[in-house]
Amino acid sequence: MTGPADAARDAMSRLVVDVPDYPQPGVVFKDITPLLSDHAGFAAVIGALGDAGRDGSGAVVVDKVVGMEARGFILAAPVALALGIGFVPVRKAGKLPRPTHAVSYSLEYGDATLEVHQDAIAPGERVLLIDDVLATGGTVAATRELVEACGGTCVGVAVLMELSFLPGRTAVGDLPVSAITTV
């Protein structure tokens, strides 16, 4: 018998398309748009990602789901709906209209800054982070800092895929990581 994670892995293996040499030579980009356009596949990955916000009995153990710009939004918002809780976007600098917390960090190709509204997460709220890929871990580590600046506690991160040849898990420290697939 197969479970939600198995259905999600199957959907990803069928629907995620490798695009060689994008966005630069030597990189194999994982295009998730065919997965998003397939109802059954999309539903399977949302269910599997949402499992990271539940305990062994299926009870929801988080108060908010945070998604990182941009593909994390596509995944995190329906996960929040499935769990019956709120969604919080973490945006690139200058995209949010009210007072924010900001964290700058290094990427493979330069630097970036992420922001969250200061009142997006209440002190003590338990938060699940959702993104498409865990690579170097910089985006997750910066997002964790933002959640903590609001007074929240990150209880885990869930991703479609983890790139095992990069140090993502090291960068996120003790934060539990749930990946549907590992490349």
C-alpha positions as CSV (number, residue, x, y, z in Angstrom):
1,M,0.0,0.0,0.0
2,T,1.3,3.5,-0.8
3,G,0.9,6.6,1.3
4,P,0.8,10.3,0.6
5,A,4.6,10.6,0.4
6,D,4.8,7.8,-2.1
7,A,2.1,9.4,-4.3
8,A,3.9,12.7,-4.1
9,R,7.2,11.1,-5.1
10,D,5.5,9.3,-8.0
11,A,4.0,12.6,-9.2
12,M,7.3,14.4,-9.0
13,S,9.1,11.6,-10.9
14,R,6.5,11.8,-13.7
15,L,5.9,15.6,-13.8
16,V,9.1,17.5,-12.8
17,V,11.1,18.3,-15.9
18,D,14.9,18.6,-16.0
19,V,16.0,21.6,-18.0
20,P,19.7,21.4,-18.7
21,D,21.9,24.5,-18.7
22,Y,19.3,26.8,-17.2
23,P,19.8,29.5,-15.9
24,Q,23.4,29.0,-16.8
25,P,25.6,26.3,-18.3
26,G,26.1,23.2,-16.1
27,V,23.0,23.8,-14.0
28,V,20.0,21.3,-14.4
29,F,16.9,23.3,-13.4
30,K,14.0,21.4,-12.0
31,D,10.9,22.8,-13.6
32,I,7.8,22.1,-11.4
33,T,5.3,23.9,-13.6
34,P,4.0,20.6,-15.1
35,L,3.5,19.3,-11.6
36,L,1.5,22.4,-10.6
37,S,-0.8,22.0,-13.6
38,D,-1.7,18.4,-12.8
39,H,-4.4,18.4,-10.2
40,A,-3.7,14.9,-8.8
41,G,0.1,15.5,-8.7
42,F,-0.3,19.0,-7.1
43,A,-2.7,17.6,-4.5
44,A,-0.3,14.8,-3.7
45,V,2.6,17.1,-3.0
46,I,0.5,19.5,-1.0
47,G,-0.7,16.6,1.2
48,A,2.9,15.3,1.7
49,L,4.3,18.7,2.5
50,G,1.4,19.3,5.0
51,D,2.3,16.1,6.8
52,A,5.3,18.0,8.2
53,G,2.8,20.2,10.2
54,R,1.0,17.2,11.8
55,D,1.9,14.8,14.6
56,G,1.7,11.0,14.4
57,S,-2.1,11.1,15.0
58,G,-2.7,13.6,12.2
59,A,-3.3,16.6,14.5
60,V,-2.0,20.0,13.3
61,V,0.9,21.1,15.5
62,V,1.8,24.4,13.8
63,D,0.1,27.8,13.9
64,K,1.4,29.3,10.7
65,V,2.9,28.2,7.4
66,V,5.6,30.5,5.9
67,G,6.5,30.4,2.2
68,M,9.5,32.0,0.7
69,E,9.4,34.0,-2.5
70,A,8.6,32.9,-5.1
71,R,7.9,29.2,-5.6
72,G,7.5,28.7,-1.9
73,F,4.4,30.8,-2.1
74,I,2.8,28.4,-4.6
75,L,3.3,25.5,-2.2
76,A,2.9,27.1,1.2
77,A,-0.5,28.8,0.7
78,P,-2.3,25.6,-0.2
79,V,-0.5,23.7,2.6
80,A,-1.8,26.4,5.1
81,L,-5.3,25.9,3.7
82,A,-5.0,22.1,4.0
83,L,-3.9,22.5,7.6
84,G,-6.6,25.1,8.4
85,I,-4.1,27.8,9.5
86,G,-2.7,31.0,8.2
87,F,-0.1,31.6,5.5
88,V,2.7,34.2,5.8
89,P,4.8,35.3,2.8
90,V,8.5,36.1,3.1
91,R,9.3,38.5,0.4
92,K,12.4,40.0,-1.3
93,A,13.4,43.5,0.0
94,G,11.0,46.3,-0.7
95,K,7.9,44.2,-1.6
96,L,6.0,44.5,1.7
97,P,4.0,47.7,2.5
98,R,4.2,47.9,6.3
99,P,7.0,47.7,8.8
100,T,9.2,44.6,8.4
101,H,12.0,42.6,9.9
102,A,14.8,42.1,7.3
103,V,17.7,39.6,7.0
104,S,20.5,39.7,4.4
105,Y,22.4,36.6,3.4
106,S,24.7,35.2,0.7
107,L,23.5,33.2,-2.3
108,E,25.5,31.2,-4.8
109,Y,25.5,34.2,-7.2
110,G,25.5,37.2,-4.8
111,D,23.6,38.6,-1.8
112,A,19.9,38.8,-1.0
113,T,17.6,40.3,1.6
114,L,14.3,38.8,2.8
115,E,11.6,40.5,4.8
116,V,8.5,39.7,6.7
117,H,5.9,42.0,8.3
118,Q,6.7,42.6,11.9
119,D,3.2,41.5,13.0
120,A,2.9,38.5,10.7
121,I,3.8,36.0,13.4
122,A,2.7,36.4,17.0
123,P,5.2,35.6,19.8
124,G,5.0,31.9,20.7
125,E,3.5,30.8,17.4
126,R,4.8,27.5,15.9
127,V,5.8,27.8,12.3
128,L,6.4,25.4,9.4
129,L,8.6,26.7,6.6
130,I,7.8,25.6,3.0
131,D,9.9,26.0,-0.1
132,D,10.5,24.1,-3.3
133,V,14.2,23.2,-2.9
134,L,16.7,23.0,-0.1
135,A,20.1,23.7,-1.6
136,T,22.6,25.7,0.4
137,G,20.1,26.4,3.1
138,G,20.7,30.2,3.1
139,T,17.1,31.1,2.4
140,V,15.8,28.7,5.1
141,A,18.3,30.0,7.6
142,A,17.4,33.7,6.8
143,T,13.7,32.9,7.0
144,R,14.2,31.2,10.4
145,E,15.8,34.4,11.6
146,L,12.8,36.4,10.5
147,V,10.4,34.1,12.3
148,E,12.4,34.3,15.4
149,A,12.6,38.1,15.1
150,C,8.8,38.1,15.3
151,G,8.9,35.9,18.4
152,G,7.8,32.7,16.6
153,T,9.4,29.3,16.7
154,C,10.3,27.3,13.6
155,V,9.3,23.6,14.1
156,G,10.4,22.3,10.7
157,V,10.9,22.9,7.0
158,A,9.3,20.9,4.2
159,V,10.5,21.0,0.6
160,L,9.7,19.2,-2.6
161,M,13.4,18.3,-3.1
162,E,16.7,18.4,-1.3
163,L,19.9,18.7,-3.2
164,S,22.1,16.4,-1.1
165,F,25.3,17.5,-2.8
166,L,24.9,20.9,-1.2
167,P,25.2,21.8,2.5
168,G,21.5,22.7,3.1
169,R,21.0,20.6,6.2
170,T,24.1,22.0,7.8
171,A,23.0,25.6,7.3
172,V,19.6,24.9,8.9
173,G,21.1,23.4,12.0
174,D,18.7,21.5,14.3
175,L,15.6,22.3,12.3
176,P,13.9,19.1,11.1
177,V,13.8,18.8,7.4
178,S,11.2,16.9,5.4
179,A,12.0,16.4,1.7
180,I,9.7,14.6,-0.6
181,T,12.7,13.6,-2.8
182,T,16.4,13.9,-2.5
183,V,18.6,14.5,-5.5
